[in-house]
PDB file of C-alpha atoms in Angstrom:
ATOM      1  CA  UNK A   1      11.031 -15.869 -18.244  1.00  0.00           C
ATOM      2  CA  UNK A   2       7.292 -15.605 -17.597  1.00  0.00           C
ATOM      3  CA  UNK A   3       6.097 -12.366 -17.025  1.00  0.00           C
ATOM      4  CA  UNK A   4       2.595 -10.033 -16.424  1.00  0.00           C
ATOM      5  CA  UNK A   5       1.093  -8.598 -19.382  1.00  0.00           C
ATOM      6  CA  UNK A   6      -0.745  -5.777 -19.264  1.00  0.00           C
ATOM      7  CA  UNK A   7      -3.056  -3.600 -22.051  1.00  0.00           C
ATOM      8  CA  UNK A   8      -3.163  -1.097 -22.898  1.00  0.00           C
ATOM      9  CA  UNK A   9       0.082   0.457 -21.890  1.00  0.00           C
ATOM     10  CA  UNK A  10      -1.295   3.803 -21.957  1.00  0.00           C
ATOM     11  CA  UNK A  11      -4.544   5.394 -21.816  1.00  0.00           C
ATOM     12  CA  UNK A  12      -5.727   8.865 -22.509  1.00  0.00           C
ATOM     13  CA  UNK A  13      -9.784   9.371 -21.821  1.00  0.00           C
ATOM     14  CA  UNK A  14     -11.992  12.068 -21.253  1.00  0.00           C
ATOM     15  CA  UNK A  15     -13.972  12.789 -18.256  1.00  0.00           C
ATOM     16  CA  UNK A  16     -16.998  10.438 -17.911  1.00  0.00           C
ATOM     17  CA  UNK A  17     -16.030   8.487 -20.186  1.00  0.00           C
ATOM     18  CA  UNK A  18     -15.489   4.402 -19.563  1.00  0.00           C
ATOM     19  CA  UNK A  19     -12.210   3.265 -19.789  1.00  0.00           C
ATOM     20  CA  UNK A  20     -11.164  -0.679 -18.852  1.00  0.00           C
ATOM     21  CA  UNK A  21      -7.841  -1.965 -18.406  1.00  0.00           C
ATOM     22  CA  UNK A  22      -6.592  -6.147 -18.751  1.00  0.00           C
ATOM     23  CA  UNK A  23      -4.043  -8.266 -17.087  1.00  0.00           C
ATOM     24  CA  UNK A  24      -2.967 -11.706 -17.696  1.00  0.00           C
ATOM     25  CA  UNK A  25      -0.939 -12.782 -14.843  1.00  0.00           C
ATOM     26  CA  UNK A  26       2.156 -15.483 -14.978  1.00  0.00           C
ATOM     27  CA  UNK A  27       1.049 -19.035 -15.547  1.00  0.00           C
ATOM     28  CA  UNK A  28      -0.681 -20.971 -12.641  1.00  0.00           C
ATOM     29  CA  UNK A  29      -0.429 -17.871 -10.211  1.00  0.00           C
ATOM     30  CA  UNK A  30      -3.705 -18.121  -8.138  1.00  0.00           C
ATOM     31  CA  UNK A  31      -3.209 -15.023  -6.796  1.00  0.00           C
ATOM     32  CA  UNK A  32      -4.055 -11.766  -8.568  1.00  0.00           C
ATOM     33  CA  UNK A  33      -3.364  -7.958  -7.342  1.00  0.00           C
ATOM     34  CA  UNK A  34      -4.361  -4.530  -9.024  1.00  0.00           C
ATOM     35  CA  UNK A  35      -2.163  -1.521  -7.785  1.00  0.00           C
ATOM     36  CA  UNK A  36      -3.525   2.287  -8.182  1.00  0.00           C
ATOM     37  CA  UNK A  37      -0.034   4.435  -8.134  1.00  0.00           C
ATOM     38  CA  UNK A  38      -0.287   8.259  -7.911  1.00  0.00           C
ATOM     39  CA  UNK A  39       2.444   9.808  -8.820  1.00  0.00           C
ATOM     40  CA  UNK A  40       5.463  10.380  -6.517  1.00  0.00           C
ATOM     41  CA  UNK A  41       3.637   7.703  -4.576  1.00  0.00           C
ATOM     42  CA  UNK A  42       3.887   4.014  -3.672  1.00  0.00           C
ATOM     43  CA  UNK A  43       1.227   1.889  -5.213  1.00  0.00           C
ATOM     44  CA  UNK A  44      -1.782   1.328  -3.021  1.00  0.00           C
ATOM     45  CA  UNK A  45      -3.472  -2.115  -3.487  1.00  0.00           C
ATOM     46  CA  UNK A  46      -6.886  -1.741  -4.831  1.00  0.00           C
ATOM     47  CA  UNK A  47      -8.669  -5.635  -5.002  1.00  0.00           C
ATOM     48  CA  UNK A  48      -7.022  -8.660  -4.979  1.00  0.00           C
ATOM     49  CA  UNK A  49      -8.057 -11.864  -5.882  1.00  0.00           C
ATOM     50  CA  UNK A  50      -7.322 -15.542  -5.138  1.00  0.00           C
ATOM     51  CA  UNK A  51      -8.233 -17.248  -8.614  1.00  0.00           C
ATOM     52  CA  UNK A  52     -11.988 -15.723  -9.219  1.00  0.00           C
ATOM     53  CA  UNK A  53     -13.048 -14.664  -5.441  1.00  0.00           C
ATOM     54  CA  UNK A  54     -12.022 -11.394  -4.282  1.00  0.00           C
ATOM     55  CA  UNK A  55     -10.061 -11.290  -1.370  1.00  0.00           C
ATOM     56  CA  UNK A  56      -9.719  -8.218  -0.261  1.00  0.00           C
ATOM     57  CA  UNK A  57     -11.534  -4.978  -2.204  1.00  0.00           C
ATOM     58  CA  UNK A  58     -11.884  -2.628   0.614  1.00  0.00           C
ATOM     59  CA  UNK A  59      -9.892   0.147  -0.937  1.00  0.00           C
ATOM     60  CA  UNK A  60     -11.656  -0.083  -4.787  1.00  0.00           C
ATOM     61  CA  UNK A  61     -14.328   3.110  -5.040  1.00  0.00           C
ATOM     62  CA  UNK A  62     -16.684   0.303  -5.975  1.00  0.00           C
ATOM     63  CA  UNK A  63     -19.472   3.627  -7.240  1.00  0.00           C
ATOM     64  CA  UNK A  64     -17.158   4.042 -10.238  1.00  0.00           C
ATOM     65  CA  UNK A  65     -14.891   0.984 -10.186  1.00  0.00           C
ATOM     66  CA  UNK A  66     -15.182  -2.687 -10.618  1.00  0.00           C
ATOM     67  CA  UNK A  67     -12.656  -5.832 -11.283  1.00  0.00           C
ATOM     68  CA  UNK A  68     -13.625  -9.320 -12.538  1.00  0.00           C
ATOM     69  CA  UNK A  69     -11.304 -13.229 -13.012  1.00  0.00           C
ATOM     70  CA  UNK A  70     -14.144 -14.628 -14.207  1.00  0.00           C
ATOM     71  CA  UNK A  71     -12.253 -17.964 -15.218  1.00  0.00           C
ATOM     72  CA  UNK A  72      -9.194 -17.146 -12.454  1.00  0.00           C
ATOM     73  CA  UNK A  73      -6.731 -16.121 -15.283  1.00  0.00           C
ATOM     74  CA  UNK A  74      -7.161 -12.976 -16.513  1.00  0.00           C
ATOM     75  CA  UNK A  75      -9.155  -9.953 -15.239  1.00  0.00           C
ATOM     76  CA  UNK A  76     -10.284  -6.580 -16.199  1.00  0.00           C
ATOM     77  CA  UNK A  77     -10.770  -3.432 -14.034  1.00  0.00           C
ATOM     78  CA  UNK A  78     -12.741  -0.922 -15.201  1.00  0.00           C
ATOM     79  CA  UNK A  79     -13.784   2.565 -14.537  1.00  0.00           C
ATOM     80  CA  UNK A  80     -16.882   4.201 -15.072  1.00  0.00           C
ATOM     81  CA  UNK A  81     -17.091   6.826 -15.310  1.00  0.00           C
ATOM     82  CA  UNK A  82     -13.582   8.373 -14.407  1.00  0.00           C
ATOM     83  CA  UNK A  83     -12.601  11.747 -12.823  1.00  0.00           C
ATOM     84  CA  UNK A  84      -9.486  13.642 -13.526  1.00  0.00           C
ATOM     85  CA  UNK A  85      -8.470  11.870  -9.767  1.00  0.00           C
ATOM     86  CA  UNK A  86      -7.816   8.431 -11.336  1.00  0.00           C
ATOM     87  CA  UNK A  87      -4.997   9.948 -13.477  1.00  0.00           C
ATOM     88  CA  UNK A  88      -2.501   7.180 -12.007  1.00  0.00           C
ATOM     89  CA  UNK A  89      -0.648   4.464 -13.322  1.00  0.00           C
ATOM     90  CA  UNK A  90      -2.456   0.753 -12.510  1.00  0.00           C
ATOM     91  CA  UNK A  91      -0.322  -1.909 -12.018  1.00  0.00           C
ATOM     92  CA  UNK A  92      -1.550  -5.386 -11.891  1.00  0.00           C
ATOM     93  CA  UNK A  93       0.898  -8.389  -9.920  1.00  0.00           C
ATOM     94  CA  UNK A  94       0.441 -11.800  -9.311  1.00  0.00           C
ATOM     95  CA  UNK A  95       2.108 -14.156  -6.548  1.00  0.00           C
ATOM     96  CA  UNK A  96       2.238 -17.941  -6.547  1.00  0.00           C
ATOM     97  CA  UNK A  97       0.731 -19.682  -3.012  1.00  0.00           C
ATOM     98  CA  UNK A  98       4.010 -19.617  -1.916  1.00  0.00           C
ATOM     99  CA  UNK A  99       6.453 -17.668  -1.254  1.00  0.00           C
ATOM    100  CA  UNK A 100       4.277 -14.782  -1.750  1.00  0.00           C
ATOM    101  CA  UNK A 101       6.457 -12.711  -3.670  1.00  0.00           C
ATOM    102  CA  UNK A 102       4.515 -10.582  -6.088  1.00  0.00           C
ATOM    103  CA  UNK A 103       5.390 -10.432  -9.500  1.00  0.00           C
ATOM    104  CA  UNK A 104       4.431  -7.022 -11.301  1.00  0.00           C
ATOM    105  CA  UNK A 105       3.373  -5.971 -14.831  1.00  0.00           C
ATOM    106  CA  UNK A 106       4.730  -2.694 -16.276  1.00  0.00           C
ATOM    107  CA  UNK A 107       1.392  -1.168 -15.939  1.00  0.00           C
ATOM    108  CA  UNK A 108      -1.425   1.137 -17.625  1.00  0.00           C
ATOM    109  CA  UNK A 109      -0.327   4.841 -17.332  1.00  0.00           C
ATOM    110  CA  UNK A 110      -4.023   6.549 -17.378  1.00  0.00           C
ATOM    111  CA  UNK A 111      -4.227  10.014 -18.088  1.00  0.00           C
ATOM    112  CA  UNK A 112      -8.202  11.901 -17.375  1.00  0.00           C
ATOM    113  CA  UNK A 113      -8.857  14.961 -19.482  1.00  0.00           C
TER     114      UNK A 113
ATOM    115  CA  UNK B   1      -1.940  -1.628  10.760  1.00  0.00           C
ATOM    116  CA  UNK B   2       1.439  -1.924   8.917  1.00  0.00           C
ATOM    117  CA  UNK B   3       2.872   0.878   8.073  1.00  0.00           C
ATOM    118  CA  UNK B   4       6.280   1.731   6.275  1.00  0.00           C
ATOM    119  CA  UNK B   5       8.557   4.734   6.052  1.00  0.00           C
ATOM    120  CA  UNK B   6      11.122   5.638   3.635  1.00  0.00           C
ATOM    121  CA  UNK B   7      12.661   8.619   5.107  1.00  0.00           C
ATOM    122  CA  UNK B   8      14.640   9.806   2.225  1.00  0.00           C
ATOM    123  CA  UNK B   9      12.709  11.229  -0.985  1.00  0.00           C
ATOM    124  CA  UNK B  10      15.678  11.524  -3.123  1.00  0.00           C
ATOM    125  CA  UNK B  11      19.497  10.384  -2.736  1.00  0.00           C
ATOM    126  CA  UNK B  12      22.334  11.913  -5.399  1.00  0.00           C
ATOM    127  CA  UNK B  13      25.686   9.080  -5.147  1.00  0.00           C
ATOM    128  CA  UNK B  14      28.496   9.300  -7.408  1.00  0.00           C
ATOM    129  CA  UNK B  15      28.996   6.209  -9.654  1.00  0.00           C
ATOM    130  CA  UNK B  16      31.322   3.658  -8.057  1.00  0.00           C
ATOM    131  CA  UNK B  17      30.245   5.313  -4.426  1.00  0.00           C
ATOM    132  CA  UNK B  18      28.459   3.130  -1.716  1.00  0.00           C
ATOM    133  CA  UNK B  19      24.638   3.520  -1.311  1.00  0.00           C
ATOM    134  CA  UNK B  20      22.160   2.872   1.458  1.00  0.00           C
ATOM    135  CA  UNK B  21      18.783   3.544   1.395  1.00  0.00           C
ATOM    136  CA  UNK B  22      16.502   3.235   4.744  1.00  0.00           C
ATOM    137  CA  UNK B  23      13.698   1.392   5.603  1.00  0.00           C
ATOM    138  CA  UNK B  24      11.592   1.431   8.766  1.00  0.00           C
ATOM    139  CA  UNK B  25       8.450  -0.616   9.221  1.00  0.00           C
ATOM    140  CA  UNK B  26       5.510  -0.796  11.819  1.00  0.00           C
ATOM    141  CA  UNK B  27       4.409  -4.113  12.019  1.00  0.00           C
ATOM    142  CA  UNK B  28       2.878  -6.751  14.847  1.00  0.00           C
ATOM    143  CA  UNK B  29       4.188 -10.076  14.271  1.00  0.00           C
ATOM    144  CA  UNK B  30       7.665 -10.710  12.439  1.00  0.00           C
ATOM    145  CA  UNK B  31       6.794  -9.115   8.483  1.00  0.00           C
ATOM    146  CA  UNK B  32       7.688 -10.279   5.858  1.00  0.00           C
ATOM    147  CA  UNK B  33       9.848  -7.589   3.810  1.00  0.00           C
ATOM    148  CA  UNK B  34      10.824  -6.577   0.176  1.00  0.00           C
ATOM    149  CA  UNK B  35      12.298  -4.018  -1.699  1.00  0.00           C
ATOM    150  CA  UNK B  36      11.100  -3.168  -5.063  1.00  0.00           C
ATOM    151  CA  UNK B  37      12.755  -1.213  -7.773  1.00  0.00           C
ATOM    152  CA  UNK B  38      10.534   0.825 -10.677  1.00  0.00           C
ATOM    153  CA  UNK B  39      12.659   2.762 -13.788  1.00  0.00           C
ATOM    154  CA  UNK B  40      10.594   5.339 -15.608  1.00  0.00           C
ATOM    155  CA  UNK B  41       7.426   4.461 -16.415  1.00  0.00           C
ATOM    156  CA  UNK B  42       7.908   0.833 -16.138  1.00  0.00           C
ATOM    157  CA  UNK B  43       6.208  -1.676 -13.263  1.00  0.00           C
ATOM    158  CA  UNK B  44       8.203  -2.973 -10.458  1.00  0.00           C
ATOM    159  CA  UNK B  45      10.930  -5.482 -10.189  1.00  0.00           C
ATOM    160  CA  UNK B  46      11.661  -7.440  -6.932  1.00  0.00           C
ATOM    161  CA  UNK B  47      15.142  -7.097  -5.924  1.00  0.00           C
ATOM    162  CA  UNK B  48      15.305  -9.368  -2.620  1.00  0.00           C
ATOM    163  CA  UNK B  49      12.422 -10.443   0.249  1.00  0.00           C
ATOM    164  CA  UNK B  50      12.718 -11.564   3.816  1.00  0.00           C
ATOM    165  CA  UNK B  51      11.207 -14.331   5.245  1.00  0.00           C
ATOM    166  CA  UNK B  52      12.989 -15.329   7.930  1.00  0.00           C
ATOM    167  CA  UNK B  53      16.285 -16.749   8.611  1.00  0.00           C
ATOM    168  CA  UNK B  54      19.330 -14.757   7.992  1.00  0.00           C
ATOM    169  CA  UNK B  55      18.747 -11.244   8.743  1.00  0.00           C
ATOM    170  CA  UNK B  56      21.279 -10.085   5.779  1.00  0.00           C
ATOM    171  CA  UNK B  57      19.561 -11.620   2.711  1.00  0.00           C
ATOM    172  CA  UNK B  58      20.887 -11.125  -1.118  1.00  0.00           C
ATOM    173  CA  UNK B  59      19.513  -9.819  -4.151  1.00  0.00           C
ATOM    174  CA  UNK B  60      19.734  -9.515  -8.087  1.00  0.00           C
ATOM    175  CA  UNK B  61      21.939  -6.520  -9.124  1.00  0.00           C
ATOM    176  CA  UNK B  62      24.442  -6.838  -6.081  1.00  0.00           C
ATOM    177  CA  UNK B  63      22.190  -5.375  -3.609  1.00  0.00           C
ATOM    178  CA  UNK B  64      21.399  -6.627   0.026  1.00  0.00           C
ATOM    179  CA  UNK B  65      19.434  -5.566   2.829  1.00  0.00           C
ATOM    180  CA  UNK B  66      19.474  -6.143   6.109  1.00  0.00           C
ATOM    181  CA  UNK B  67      16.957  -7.012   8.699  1.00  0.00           C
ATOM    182  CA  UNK B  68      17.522  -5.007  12.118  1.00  0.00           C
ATOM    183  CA  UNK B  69      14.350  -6.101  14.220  1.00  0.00           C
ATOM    184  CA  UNK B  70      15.493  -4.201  17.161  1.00  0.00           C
ATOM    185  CA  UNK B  71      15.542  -0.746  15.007  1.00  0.00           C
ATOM    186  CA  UNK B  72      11.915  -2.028  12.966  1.00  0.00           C
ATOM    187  CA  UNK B  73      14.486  -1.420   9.932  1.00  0.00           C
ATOM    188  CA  UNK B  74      14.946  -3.056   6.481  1.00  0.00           C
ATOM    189  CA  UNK B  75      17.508  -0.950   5.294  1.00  0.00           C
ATOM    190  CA  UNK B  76      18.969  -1.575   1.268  1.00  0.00           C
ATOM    191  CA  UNK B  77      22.557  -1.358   0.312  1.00  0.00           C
ATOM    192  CA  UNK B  78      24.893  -1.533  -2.346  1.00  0.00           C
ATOM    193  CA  UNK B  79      28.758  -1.419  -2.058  1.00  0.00           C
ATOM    194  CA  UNK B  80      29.583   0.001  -5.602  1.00  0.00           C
ATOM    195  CA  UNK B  81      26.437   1.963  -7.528  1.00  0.00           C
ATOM    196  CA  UNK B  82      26.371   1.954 -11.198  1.00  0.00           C
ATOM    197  CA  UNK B  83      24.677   4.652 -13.239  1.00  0.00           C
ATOM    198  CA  UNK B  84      22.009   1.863 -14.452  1.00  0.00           C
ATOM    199  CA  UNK B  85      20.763   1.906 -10.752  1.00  0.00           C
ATOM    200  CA  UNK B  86      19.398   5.120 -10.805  1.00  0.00           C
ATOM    201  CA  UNK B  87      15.537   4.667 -10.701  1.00  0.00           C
ATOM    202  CA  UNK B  88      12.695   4.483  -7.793  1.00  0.00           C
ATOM    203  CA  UNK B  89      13.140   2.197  -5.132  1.00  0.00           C
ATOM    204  CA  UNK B  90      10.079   0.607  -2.525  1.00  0.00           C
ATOM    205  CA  UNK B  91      10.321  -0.510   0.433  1.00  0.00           C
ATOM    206  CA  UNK B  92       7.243  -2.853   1.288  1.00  0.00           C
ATOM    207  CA  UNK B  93       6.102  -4.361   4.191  1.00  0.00           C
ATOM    208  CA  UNK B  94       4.053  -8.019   3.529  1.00  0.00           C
ATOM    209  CA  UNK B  95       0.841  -9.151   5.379  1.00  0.00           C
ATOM    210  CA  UNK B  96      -0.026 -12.935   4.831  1.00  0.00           C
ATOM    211  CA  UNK B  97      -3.988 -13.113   4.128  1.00  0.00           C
ATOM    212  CA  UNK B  98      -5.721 -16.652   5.509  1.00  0.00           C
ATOM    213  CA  UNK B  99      -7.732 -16.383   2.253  1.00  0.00           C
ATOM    214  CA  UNK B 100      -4.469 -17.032   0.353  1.00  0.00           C
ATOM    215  CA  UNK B 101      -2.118 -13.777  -1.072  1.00  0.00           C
ATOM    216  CA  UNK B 102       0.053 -11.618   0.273  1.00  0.00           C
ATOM    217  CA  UNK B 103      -0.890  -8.068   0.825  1.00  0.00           C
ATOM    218  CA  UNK B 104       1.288  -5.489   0.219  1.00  0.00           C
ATOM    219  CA  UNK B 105       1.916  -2.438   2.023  1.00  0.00           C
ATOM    220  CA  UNK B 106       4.153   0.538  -0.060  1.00  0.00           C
ATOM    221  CA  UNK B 107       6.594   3.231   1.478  1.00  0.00           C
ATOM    222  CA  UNK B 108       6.667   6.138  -0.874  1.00  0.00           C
ATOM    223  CA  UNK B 109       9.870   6.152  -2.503  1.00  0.00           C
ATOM    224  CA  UNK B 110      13.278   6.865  -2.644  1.00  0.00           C
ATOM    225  CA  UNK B 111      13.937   8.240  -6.165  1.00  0.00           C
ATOM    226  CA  UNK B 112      18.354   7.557  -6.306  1.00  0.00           C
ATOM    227  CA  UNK B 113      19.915   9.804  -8.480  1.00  0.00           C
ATOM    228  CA  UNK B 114      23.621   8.835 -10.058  1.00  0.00           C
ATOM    229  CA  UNK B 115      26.221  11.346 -10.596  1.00  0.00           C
ATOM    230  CA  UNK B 116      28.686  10.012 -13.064  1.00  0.00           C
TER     231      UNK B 116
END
């Protein structure tokens, strides 16, 4: 069964310092989705994009964050530089055109020291 | 803007022992829903989506949910729990974007809890 790779699968950095995370969604899924989730929380989308155009980016800090498909497969977030506040887990998904359904990876655990 | 609300933060059930977990959404037009479950650590696995159609809809691991649009609810259930179903579970509330995608929209959690 195809599934949503993610790397690394955890991440310990120190304040200021750049850190990037990559996701390679399922085959031929156009759609792309990276997920900040707090813990305790739900996740909370953070850019999404429909093969290499962002959709919708409205809740990415873009001062210290940024996300790139160049080619429409894979894509990198990255963060620079990070704060103890993006201590999360980031979860990247992808959904075919249809039905929608969003298919998840089992994420980036990122701890800030 | 959609909105959902899981009311419950954590359920205990005993093993064998019915469950229901409750889901109540705030949405304009008629949403698309789904319920997510996330073990430890790991990402989230879809357990069932509504679309439309038959308001009680089926998932993997013997769980359905029904689809109450009078109440705004979307509420999970299971008639037998098994101590592998303890984990996190998400209700989410789905927002169809013209420029392709669905967008998501997260409740915060039930965390179920199984008493063997």
């Amino acid at each position: 069964e195809a599934e949503v790779a993610q790397s690394p699968r955890y991440k310990i950095t120190e304040k200021s310092q750049a850190v990037a995370f990559w996701c390679d969604p399922i085959s031929g899924h156009a759609t792309l989705y990276w997920y900040r989730q707090i813990l305790g929380q739900g996740p909370e989308l953070l850019v999404q994009f429909q093969d290499e155009s962002v959709v919708d980016d409205s809740q990415l800090p873009k001062d210290r964050f940024s996300a790139e498909r160049l080619k429409g497969v894979d894509s990198t977030l990255k963060i620079q530089p990070a704060e103890l506040g993006d201590s999360a887990m980031y979860l990247c998904a992808s959904s075919p055109d249809r039905p929608y359904e969003q298919y998840f990876g089992p994420g980036t655990r990122l701890t800030v020291t | 803007a959609q909105s959902v609300t899981q009311p419950d933060i954590h359920i205990t059930v005993s093993e064998g022992a019915s469950l229901e977990l409750r889901c109540n959404y705030s949405y304009g037009a008629t949403p698309y829903l789904f319920w997510y479950v996330q073990s430890p650590g790991q990402g989230l696995q879809l357990l069932l989506k509504y679309f439309s159609g038959d308001t009680l809809v089926q998932g993997i691991k013997g769980f359905e949910a029904e689809f109450k649009r009078s109440q705004s609810s979307f509420n999970l259930r299971k008639p037998s729990v098994h101590w592998s179903d303890a984990a996190e579970y998400f209700c989410a509330v789905g927002l169809i974007l013209t420029g392709g995608g669905n967008k998501l929209t997260f409740g915060t959690g039930t965390q179920l809890k199984v008493e063997l």
